[in-house]
XYZ file of C-alpha atoms in Angstrom:
628
model
C 0.000 0.000 0.000
C 1.108 3.579 -0.764
C 0.263 6.651 1.314
C -0.310 10.128 -0.120
C -0.418 13.162 2.169
C -2.304 16.086 0.629
C -1.176 19.583 1.697
C -1.823 21.535 -1.527
C -4.456 23.976 -0.266
C -3.982 27.757 -0.315
C -4.728 29.009 3.198
C -5.580 32.587 2.207
C -8.042 33.286 5.018
C -5.762 32.133 7.823
C -2.664 33.804 6.368
C -4.497 37.095 5.957
C -5.508 37.085 9.609
C -2.014 36.083 10.743
C -0.582 39.124 8.958
C -3.082 41.403 10.686
C -2.844 39.817 14.145
C -2.330 42.603 16.673
C -2.118 40.361 19.755
C 1.503 39.513 19.154
C 0.759 35.808 19.699
C 0.696 34.586 16.122
C 2.704 37.039 14.034
C 5.682 34.671 13.861
C 3.505 32.172 11.972
C 2.944 34.483 9.010
C 3.809 32.673 5.782
C 3.973 29.242 7.451
C 1.885 26.637 5.560
C -1.088 25.419 7.546
C 0.230 21.829 7.794
C 3.395 23.186 9.436
C 1.529 25.174 12.089
C 1.796 23.991 15.704
C -0.537 21.091 16.460
C -1.573 19.185 19.571
C 1.360 18.597 21.907
C 3.488 21.344 20.335
C 4.484 19.335 17.259
C 3.738 20.547 13.774
C 0.472 19.144 12.426
C 2.306 17.391 9.584
C 4.867 15.891 11.985
C 2.098 13.871 13.633
C 0.912 12.402 10.334
C 4.426 11.642 9.116
C 5.220 9.802 12.364
C 1.925 7.912 12.023
C 2.485 6.627 8.470
C 6.277 6.301 8.504
C 6.334 2.520 8.746
C 7.666 0.220 6.059
C 5.556 -2.630 7.419
C 2.437 -0.855 6.109
C 3.499 1.468 3.290
C 6.042 0.865 0.558
C 6.192 4.612 -0.190
C 4.797 7.845 1.226
C 4.228 10.839 -1.084
C 3.327 14.428 -0.261
C 1.562 16.671 -2.769
C 1.742 20.449 -2.299
C 1.571 23.628 -4.372
C 4.318 25.727 -5.940
C 3.705 28.605 -3.529
C 4.624 26.546 -0.461
C 6.874 23.946 -2.070
C 10.122 25.291 -0.574
C 8.641 25.160 2.942
C 7.861 21.470 2.530
C 11.194 20.774 0.896
C 12.907 22.215 3.965
C 10.585 20.241 6.233
C 11.356 17.037 4.312
C 15.140 17.333 4.707
C 14.739 18.031 8.431
C 12.440 15.036 9.026
C 13.981 12.300 6.853
C 11.125 12.504 4.375
C 12.351 11.573 0.867
C 12.500 14.861 -1.056
C 12.030 12.997 -4.321
C 8.556 11.998 -3.097
C 7.359 15.614 -2.964
C 4.862 16.373 -5.745
C 4.428 19.987 -6.881
C 1.038 20.727 -8.474
C 2.283 24.021 -9.973
C -0.422 26.278 -8.496
C 0.489 29.552 -6.794
C -2.888 31.070 -5.875
C -6.315 30.031 -4.707
C -7.721 30.911 -8.118
C -5.450 28.543 -10.095
C -5.619 25.667 -7.614
C -6.231 22.187 -9.001
C -8.585 20.843 -6.317
C -7.965 17.876 -4.020
C -9.114 15.197 -6.489
C -6.893 16.630 -9.245
C -3.935 16.788 -6.825
C -4.468 13.154 -5.937
C -4.821 12.130 -9.568
C -1.658 14.089 -10.459
C 0.351 12.264 -7.801
C -0.862 8.870 -9.022
C -0.336 9.637 -12.702
C 3.021 11.404 -12.423
C 4.544 8.658 -10.279
C 2.920 5.764 -12.140
C 1.277 4.385 -9.010
C -0.628 1.128 -9.456
C -1.233 0.010 -5.893
C -3.845 0.506 -3.194
C -3.556 3.990 -1.741
C -4.220 5.618 1.617
C -5.028 9.324 1.348
C -4.702 11.703 4.312
C -5.002 15.467 4.574
C -1.738 16.493 6.223
C -3.253 19.645 7.713
C -5.828 17.940 9.971
C -5.749 18.524 13.689
C -6.392 15.270 15.575
C -7.127 15.020 19.294
C -5.780 11.472 19.571
C -2.019 11.191 19.444
C -1.946 7.415 19.850
C -4.440 5.786 17.508
C -3.177 2.730 15.687
C -3.160 3.205 11.919
C -2.426 -0.501 11.453
C -6.010 -1.163 12.564
C -7.231 0.971 9.673
C -5.208 -1.039 7.178
C -6.374 -4.368 8.630
C -10.032 -3.354 8.519
C -9.692 -2.033 4.961
C -8.191 -5.307 3.799
C -11.099 -7.214 5.350
C -13.654 -5.374 3.185
C -14.448 -5.786 -0.539
C -14.262 -2.090 -1.377
C -12.802 1.302 -0.532
C -12.705 2.766 2.971
C -13.735 6.154 4.361
C -12.773 7.168 7.896
C -15.370 9.006 9.965
C -15.904 10.222 13.512
C -18.873 11.267 15.625
C -19.143 15.056 15.679
C -19.141 17.023 18.903
C -22.234 19.048 19.802
C -20.673 22.323 18.667
C -19.957 21.029 15.160
C -22.453 21.594 12.360
C -23.154 19.056 9.627
C -23.225 21.725 6.888
C -19.459 22.109 7.257
C -18.630 18.406 6.898
C -19.073 15.440 4.618
C -21.704 13.336 6.394
C -21.967 9.564 6.017
C -24.813 7.178 6.700
C -23.468 3.722 7.537
C -25.147 0.310 7.675
C -24.546 -0.967 11.204
C -24.390 -4.605 10.072
C -22.161 -4.447 6.981
C -20.433 -1.095 7.668
C -21.082 -0.145 4.058
C -21.705 3.568 3.517
C -25.234 3.834 2.164
C -25.145 7.580 1.536
C -22.543 10.354 1.439
C -23.695 13.959 1.736
C -21.197 16.753 1.220
C -21.992 19.595 3.629
C -25.736 18.865 3.759
C -28.277 21.504 4.732
C -29.770 21.330 8.203
C -32.409 18.603 8.509
C -31.358 16.675 5.411
C -29.917 13.837 7.494
C -29.974 12.844 11.140
C -26.481 11.334 10.945
C -23.769 12.926 13.074
C -20.995 10.879 11.477
C -18.503 13.134 9.723
C -16.083 11.995 7.058
C -12.554 13.376 7.053
C -9.897 13.397 4.343
C -8.646 9.996 5.390
C -9.374 7.212 2.880
C -8.171 3.910 1.476
C -8.669 3.410 -2.266
C -8.374 0.141 -4.114
C -6.139 0.247 -7.178
C -9.207 -0.579 -9.296
C -10.822 2.653 -8.058
C -8.010 4.923 -9.281
C -9.312 5.255 -12.898
C -12.555 6.678 -11.503
C -10.629 9.767 -10.392
C -9.953 10.716 -14.005
C -13.557 9.974 -14.966
C -14.831 12.200 -12.160
C -12.517 15.055 -13.201
C -13.679 14.860 -16.822
C -17.265 15.314 -15.628
C -16.477 18.135 -13.173
C -14.566 21.005 -14.766
C -15.452 23.550 -12.076
C -12.629 23.722 -9.525
C -15.072 24.112 -6.630
C -16.534 20.685 -7.447
C -13.196 18.886 -7.453
C -13.201 18.129 -3.732
C -12.851 14.689 -2.197
C -16.312 15.070 -0.636
C -17.880 15.654 -4.033
C -16.001 12.649 -5.416
C -17.335 10.338 -2.745
C -20.846 11.729 -3.139
C -20.668 10.838 -6.856
C -18.858 7.516 -6.362
C -21.180 6.224 -3.613
C -24.568 7.775 -4.400
C -24.439 7.818 -8.204
C -22.004 5.080 -9.195
C -23.259 2.804 -6.361
C -19.762 1.501 -5.705
C -19.003 -0.397 -2.477
C -17.375 1.907 0.063
C -17.139 1.032 3.731
C -16.809 3.171 6.822
C -14.532 2.895 9.814
C -14.959 4.997 12.915
C -12.112 6.588 14.795
C -13.299 7.457 18.318
C -11.595 10.832 18.188
C -12.102 14.302 16.701
C -10.619 15.858 13.572
C -10.480 19.413 12.277
C -9.324 20.198 8.747
C -7.614 23.593 8.955
C -8.400 24.335 5.300
C -10.064 27.692 4.782
C -10.621 28.519 8.441
C -9.780 31.682 10.282
C -7.309 32.281 13.062
C -9.937 32.153 15.793
C -11.156 28.715 14.618
C -7.630 27.338 14.434
C -6.795 28.655 17.905
C -10.095 27.382 19.343
C -9.712 23.797 18.130
C -6.010 23.653 18.972
C -6.774 24.774 22.533
C -9.728 22.344 22.744
C -7.753 19.291 21.639
C -4.710 20.268 23.698
C -6.866 20.569 26.813
C -8.418 17.139 26.179
C -4.962 15.625 25.809
C -3.785 17.140 29.091
C -6.855 15.841 30.897
C -7.061 12.329 29.464
C -4.106 10.585 31.113
C -4.547 12.103 34.568
C -7.984 11.150 35.837
C -8.729 7.497 36.622
C -12.020 6.137 35.325
C -14.188 4.344 37.875
C -17.444 2.625 36.944
C -19.891 0.641 39.032
C -22.492 -1.997 38.185
C -25.028 -3.330 40.649
C -26.243 -6.747 41.685
C -29.752 -7.687 40.659
C -32.642 -9.771 41.918
C -35.029 -11.553 39.612
C -38.498 -10.636 40.877
C -40.522 -12.592 38.352
C -40.182 -14.990 35.454
C -36.674 -16.270 35.992
C -35.177 -18.577 34.882
C -37.200 -18.275 31.654
C -34.853 -15.603 30.217
C -32.775 -18.410 28.770
C -35.862 -20.082 27.286
C -37.574 -17.291 25.284
C -39.628 -16.282 28.298
C -40.268 -13.000 30.118
C -38.809 -11.655 33.351
C -38.780 -8.654 35.669
C -35.566 -7.871 37.549
C -34.362 -5.040 39.753
C -30.961 -3.437 40.410
C -30.065 -3.220 44.094
C -27.530 -0.829 45.560
C -26.795 -3.083 48.555
C -24.260 -4.948 46.415
C -22.048 -3.754 43.572
C -18.918 -4.348 41.530
C -16.574 -1.448 40.820
C -13.792 -1.293 38.242
C -11.116 1.384 37.988
C -9.045 2.065 34.868
C -5.907 4.193 34.928
C -3.690 4.956 31.946
C -0.285 3.252 32.214
C 2.819 2.361 30.201
C 1.884 -1.318 29.909
C -1.445 -3.105 30.110
C -1.845 -4.490 33.635
C -4.680 -6.468 35.234
C -4.397 -6.334 39.009
C -5.627 -9.352 41.000
C -8.043 -8.706 43.846
C -6.430 -9.489 47.233
C -9.457 -11.518 48.401
C -11.021 -12.879 45.219
C -7.803 -13.795 43.383
C -5.588 -15.171 46.173
C -2.119 -16.404 45.348
C -0.812 -16.824 48.894
C -2.335 -18.867 51.727
C -1.588 -19.291 55.419
C -1.549 -23.055 55.155
C -2.880 -25.993 53.202
C -5.962 -25.968 55.433
C -6.423 -22.259 54.694
C -6.283 -22.995 50.947
C -8.813 -25.805 51.422
C -11.360 -23.683 53.284
C -11.033 -20.702 50.898
C -11.322 -22.919 47.815
C -14.311 -24.795 49.256
C -16.209 -21.599 50.022
C -15.104 -19.273 47.217
C -14.322 -21.657 44.387
C -11.324 -21.474 42.107
C -12.272 -18.704 39.740
C -11.908 -15.065 40.751
C -12.551 -11.856 38.866
C -9.253 -11.554 37.012
C -10.439 -13.851 34.221
C -13.507 -11.598 33.799
C -11.338 -8.506 33.251
C -9.156 -10.343 30.743
C -12.060 -11.873 28.831
C -13.850 -8.515 28.632
C -10.753 -6.781 27.258
C -10.253 -9.523 24.685
C -13.892 -9.413 23.572
C -13.856 -5.592 23.464
C -10.826 -5.573 21.160
C -12.461 -8.194 18.951
C -15.758 -6.272 18.841
C -14.148 -2.958 17.877
C -12.080 -4.595 15.159
C -15.140 -6.304 13.699
C -17.259 -3.139 13.925
C -14.669 -0.980 12.210
C -13.738 1.117 15.249
C -10.044 1.960 15.463
C -8.652 2.195 18.994
C -5.715 4.365 19.947
C -2.470 2.772 21.075
C -2.787 3.487 24.780
C -2.330 1.094 27.662
C -4.027 0.983 31.028
C -4.194 -0.713 34.395
C -7.452 -2.345 35.506
C -8.414 -3.233 39.050
C -11.725 -4.240 40.562
C -13.543 -4.479 43.836
C -16.882 -6.074 44.687
C -19.064 -6.771 47.684
C -21.499 -9.035 45.810
C -21.685 -12.377 47.652
C -20.204 -15.114 45.520
C -22.069 -18.166 44.243
C -25.517 -17.081 45.409
C -26.966 -16.088 42.022
C -26.889 -12.270 42.312
C -25.079 -11.677 38.995
C -21.692 -10.940 40.528
C -19.702 -12.095 37.490
C -21.706 -10.082 34.986
C -21.472 -7.007 37.251
C -17.670 -7.117 36.976
C -17.880 -7.577 33.198
C -20.403 -4.747 32.902
C -18.315 -2.328 34.968
C -15.186 -3.245 32.993
C -16.978 -2.592 29.720
C -18.131 0.835 30.955
C -14.521 1.755 31.762
C -13.221 0.604 28.381
C -15.925 2.534 26.544
C -15.088 5.731 28.403
C -11.348 5.282 27.941
C -11.626 4.722 24.206
C -14.502 7.178 23.675
C -16.919 4.486 22.507
C -20.500 5.772 22.639
C -23.924 4.169 22.971
C -24.295 4.693 19.222
C -21.321 2.383 18.693
C -22.545 -0.138 21.249
C -26.303 0.315 21.855
C -27.772 -0.919 25.121
C -29.438 -4.097 23.751
C -26.214 -5.052 21.968
C -24.214 -4.207 25.090
C -26.238 -6.755 27.076
C -25.523 -9.390 24.413
C -21.831 -8.452 24.537
C -21.652 -9.018 28.306
C -23.417 -12.363 27.978
C -21.038 -13.441 25.207
C -18.012 -12.626 27.358
C -19.272 -15.124 29.907
C -20.712 -17.816 27.652
C -18.310 -17.718 24.681
C -15.061 -16.862 26.444
C -15.515 -18.399 29.896
C -18.222 -21.037 29.301
C -20.381 -19.756 32.166
C -23.986 -20.929 32.079
C -26.050 -17.745 31.937
C -29.088 -15.986 30.474
C -29.677 -12.466 29.246
C -31.721 -11.163 32.200
C -28.782 -10.183 34.416
C -26.920 -8.392 31.655
C -29.989 -6.469 30.507
C -30.859 -5.122 33.952
C -27.232 -4.195 34.617
C -27.121 -2.239 31.375
C -30.514 -0.506 31.686
C -30.509 -0.372 35.514
C -33.507 0.050 37.770
C -36.661 -2.088 37.485
C -36.768 -3.690 34.037
C -39.396 -5.757 32.226
C -37.884 -8.082 29.621
C -39.485 -10.075 26.816
C -37.191 -12.671 25.224
C -39.720 -14.175 22.815
C -38.357 -16.262 19.966
C -39.820 -13.897 17.373
C -38.029 -10.873 18.859
C -34.740 -12.673 19.398
C -34.646 -14.028 15.843
C -35.737 -10.747 14.237
C -33.524 -8.326 16.179
C -31.025 -10.450 18.075
C -32.384 -9.122 21.367
C -35.681 -8.783 23.193
C -37.954 -5.944 24.241
C -36.719 -4.170 27.352
C -38.825 -1.625 29.250
C -37.807 0.361 32.317
C -40.609 0.502 34.869
C -41.430 3.153 37.463
C -39.904 2.626 40.898
C -42.035 4.940 43.009
C -43.321 3.545 46.321
C -41.928 0.038 45.912
C -42.570 -2.243 48.905
C -39.686 -3.497 51.089
C -38.326 -6.571 49.316
C -35.959 -8.665 51.404
C -33.058 -10.938 50.540
C -31.470 -13.848 52.408
C -28.497 -15.892 51.259
C -26.497 -18.824 52.492
C -23.396 -18.125 54.512
C -21.705 -21.177 52.950
C -23.156 -21.539 49.415
C -22.423 -24.093 46.762
C -21.831 -23.232 43.132
C -25.121 -21.646 42.016
C -24.560 -22.655 38.392
C -25.289 -26.303 39.166
C -28.931 -25.643 39.865
C -29.851 -25.453 36.162
C -29.719 -29.249 35.967
C -30.924 -30.826 32.700
C -33.821 -28.449 32.064
C -32.130 -26.799 29.074
C -31.658 -30.104 27.300
C -35.271 -31.038 28.009
C -36.348 -27.678 26.557
C -34.207 -28.184 23.451
C -35.753 -31.617 23.061
C -39.176 -29.981 23.016
C -40.451 -31.670 26.173
C -44.051 -30.390 26.590
C -43.839 -29.949 30.373
C -40.836 -27.632 30.098
C -42.229 -25.739 27.099
C -45.494 -25.063 28.916
C -43.672 -24.075 32.102
C -41.700 -21.394 30.247
C -44.919 -20.052 28.765
C -46.387 -19.941 32.263
C -43.379 -17.990 33.527
C -44.063 -15.422 30.805
C -47.736 -15.182 31.799
C -46.814 -14.700 35.456
C -44.425 -11.924 34.420
C -47.123 -10.032 32.532
C -49.419 -10.339 35.537
C -46.645 -9.112 37.832
C -46.050 -6.132 35.565
C -49.699 -5.156 35.918
C -49.549 -5.647 39.693
C -46.492 -3.377 39.979
C -48.071 -0.698 37.806
C -51.225 -0.745 39.949
C -49.176 -1.088 43.174
C -51.066 -4.263 44.105
C -48.415 -5.717 46.384
C -50.625 -8.521 47.695
C -51.080 -9.775 44.150
C -47.350 -9.416 43.451
C -46.543 -11.486 46.541
C -48.897 -14.240 45.412
C -47.321 -14.247 41.949
C -43.837 -14.569 43.444
C -44.983 -17.702 45.296
C -46.453 -19.122 42.078
C -43.156 -18.420 40.291
C -41.314 -20.497 42.893
C -43.746 -23.415 42.782
C -43.585 -23.530 39.012
C -39.819 -23.579 39.196
C -39.836 -26.393 41.751
C -42.151 -28.432 39.503
C -39.676 -28.576 36.635
C -36.330 -28.379 38.489
C -37.390 -30.614 41.446
C -36.428 -30.145 45.082
C -33.420 -32.417 44.701
C -31.987 -29.944 42.238
C -32.785 -26.916 44.399
C -30.854 -28.467 47.260
C -31.332 -28.434 51.035
C -29.939 -24.935 51.572
C -32.442 -23.233 49.271
C -35.320 -25.339 50.613
C -34.427 -24.413 54.197
C -34.560 -20.693 53.368
C -37.891 -21.139 51.591
C -39.277 -22.908 54.648
C -38.165 -20.101 56.997
C -39.800 -17.428 54.843
C -43.112 -19.246 54.704
C -43.165 -19.725 58.482
C -43.609 -15.953 58.713
C -46.192 -15.627 55.950
C -43.805 -14.054 53.453
C -43.765 -14.674 49.737
C -40.486 -16.128 48.542
C -38.693 -17.132 45.344
C -35.182 -17.577 44.009
C -33.695 -14.279 42.681
C -31.167 -16.109 40.536
C -29.701 -19.528 39.967
C -29.558 -20.522 43.636
C -27.985 -19.825 46.986
C -30.299 -16.924 47.845
C -34.007 -16.188 48.172
C -35.929 -12.953 47.712
C -39.346 -12.191 49.093
C -42.017 -9.657 49.926
C -43.297 -9.466 53.517
C -46.054 -6.898 54.022
C -46.109 -7.262 57.843
C -43.215 -5.240 59.392
C -43.347 -7.156 62.697
C -43.120 -10.482 60.918
C -40.227 -9.101 58.892
C -38.257 -8.446 62.080
C -38.908 -11.950 63.426
C -38.080 -13.514 60.080
C -34.751 -11.690 59.995
C -33.840 -13.242 63.368
C -34.813 -16.706 62.173
C -32.618 -16.413 59.079
C -29.675 -15.203 61.100
C -30.087 -18.049 63.595
C -30.022 -20.463 60.645
C -26.632 -19.094 59.563
C -27.995 -17.025 56.671
C -27.337 -13.379 55.866
C -30.487 -11.231 55.751
C -31.058 -7.715 54.432
C -33.834 -5.489 53.168
C -33.121 -4.505 49.585
C -32.274 -0.952 48.574
C -33.528 -0.575 44.979
C -31.157 1.274 42.682
C -33.035 3.862 40.631
C -30.756 5.372 37.950
C -33.057 8.382 37.591
C -32.449 9.470 41.208
C -29.714 7.293 42.720
C -28.937 9.488 45.719
C -32.481 9.547 47.024
C -33.336 5.941 46.118
C -30.239 4.591 47.810
C -31.518 5.905 51.149
C -34.716 3.823 51.054
C -35.209 1.084 53.656
C -31.853 1.655 55.397
C -33.444 1.776 58.828
C -34.853 -1.734 58.418
C -31.381 -3.143 57.781
C -29.954 -1.560 60.936
């Protein structure tokens, strides 16, 4: 592949204002070509691009096309920066009026040097707020697609679409379905802006000459106009790749615009490595319908702020995953100490979750055409979610890790929408770590709060995800939770039900349909605040579960907790895969006595504090007095 840097524009507006600058700050830049102006980090703008593409592993040659007016400046720059002077291309223009236009400059470079290879084209006078993105990712993604490649980014709020080339991109294939050069307001809802950063197949090069023969007006010979013609009219396959960073083409901008964007990007660079990123995800309880989420059923689940997983990411020289001192032990007091810890906590801590999430995140971004900057980090985690009691502790760590990675790499919800994010978290656990799991936990940890979920086969096959609705959380009753002090592995409780379901066993099929019906009834009860009805439905959910999983599968620990709850007239069900029970007791006095009974049986008891993302500070105060 060959790279061509285009710096042939005539910066008349900027140069005029530099000459007349009376602040004394910019007068020394008079006559300096725009690509050689100071960029982010103090380096010249062109220096950044030359350092980025100066790699023989990717490019056999790098050319730079400029105009006659500024040629000597670039010749001097080339000798000072080990750029081959013989690879400078002079387009012969000396003024804005006799300019060739970007497409003609590109075509001149290709024709005059007899280039017959794939070409990467970059405007050498673009400010970029990311000094570390990996251009090799761009080349790899381009080579994976059967067409040309256009780089784009998501515009900031202050940027207007009528000053950019806007692309509309198919989220599945990444093919650009429409290219609009500086569209009028309201013509498109897309906020994805193309920049002069492209990869062209060698078979595309003849189209440059064809485009020029059809567009004799210099003002039409821009790269944006070319792509508009090539994609919209010629219907040629062009794909898009997102860089999670911002770009500003200096072009015909004034001094104030140049200074504004330089200061903006410089400030972002100063801020980015300093502040650690900390994200939290909460445990959840399944209130209704579980475990039908793995069987095309319906569920309702709730985030609880009693228990959480927190991940912190800090930029570092190398990529480091720090083990948790309690959950990832490597030293033990004795063989007996190792035995007791392993028996109670199992063998698998949270470190594998961090590693699997990072691996899956890298894979996802590569597949989705999102280039990540070359920047390393250190990840550490903490959690107070009880292990092996079915409260979604593993997925909480994965979810919090994903939040950190998205913030660090500037990946937005447009890149990874919430329904897809839930699927991503599930895939980390099922595909990478072979953990038996359903979608419910991941959905509620992504959406947060009280969430109704429909996983019907029709929805899952049509969209790849279900229908997820956040429900109101006003005036919720005091749900309680009890869990075993010495639990077994909660994943074992699923037994052979999945295989029976796959085999089409009528009893299991009907049970999953009944779970869905109970969930719809529970949704109505919550909306009407009929807590007596909700309590009855929770009991029905448990009995239905016992009918298909059997008491032998539930195990003595879960059955003991169920028995205690019912002694005090409380509804009860399993909030997850086992090791804990959740219930609704509408008699406060009975709640107090029930708490004592659970504690005497060696269980941990608490009243749940619902986590409401719309007002977390106030919601997190609910029910605290009952836990004291």
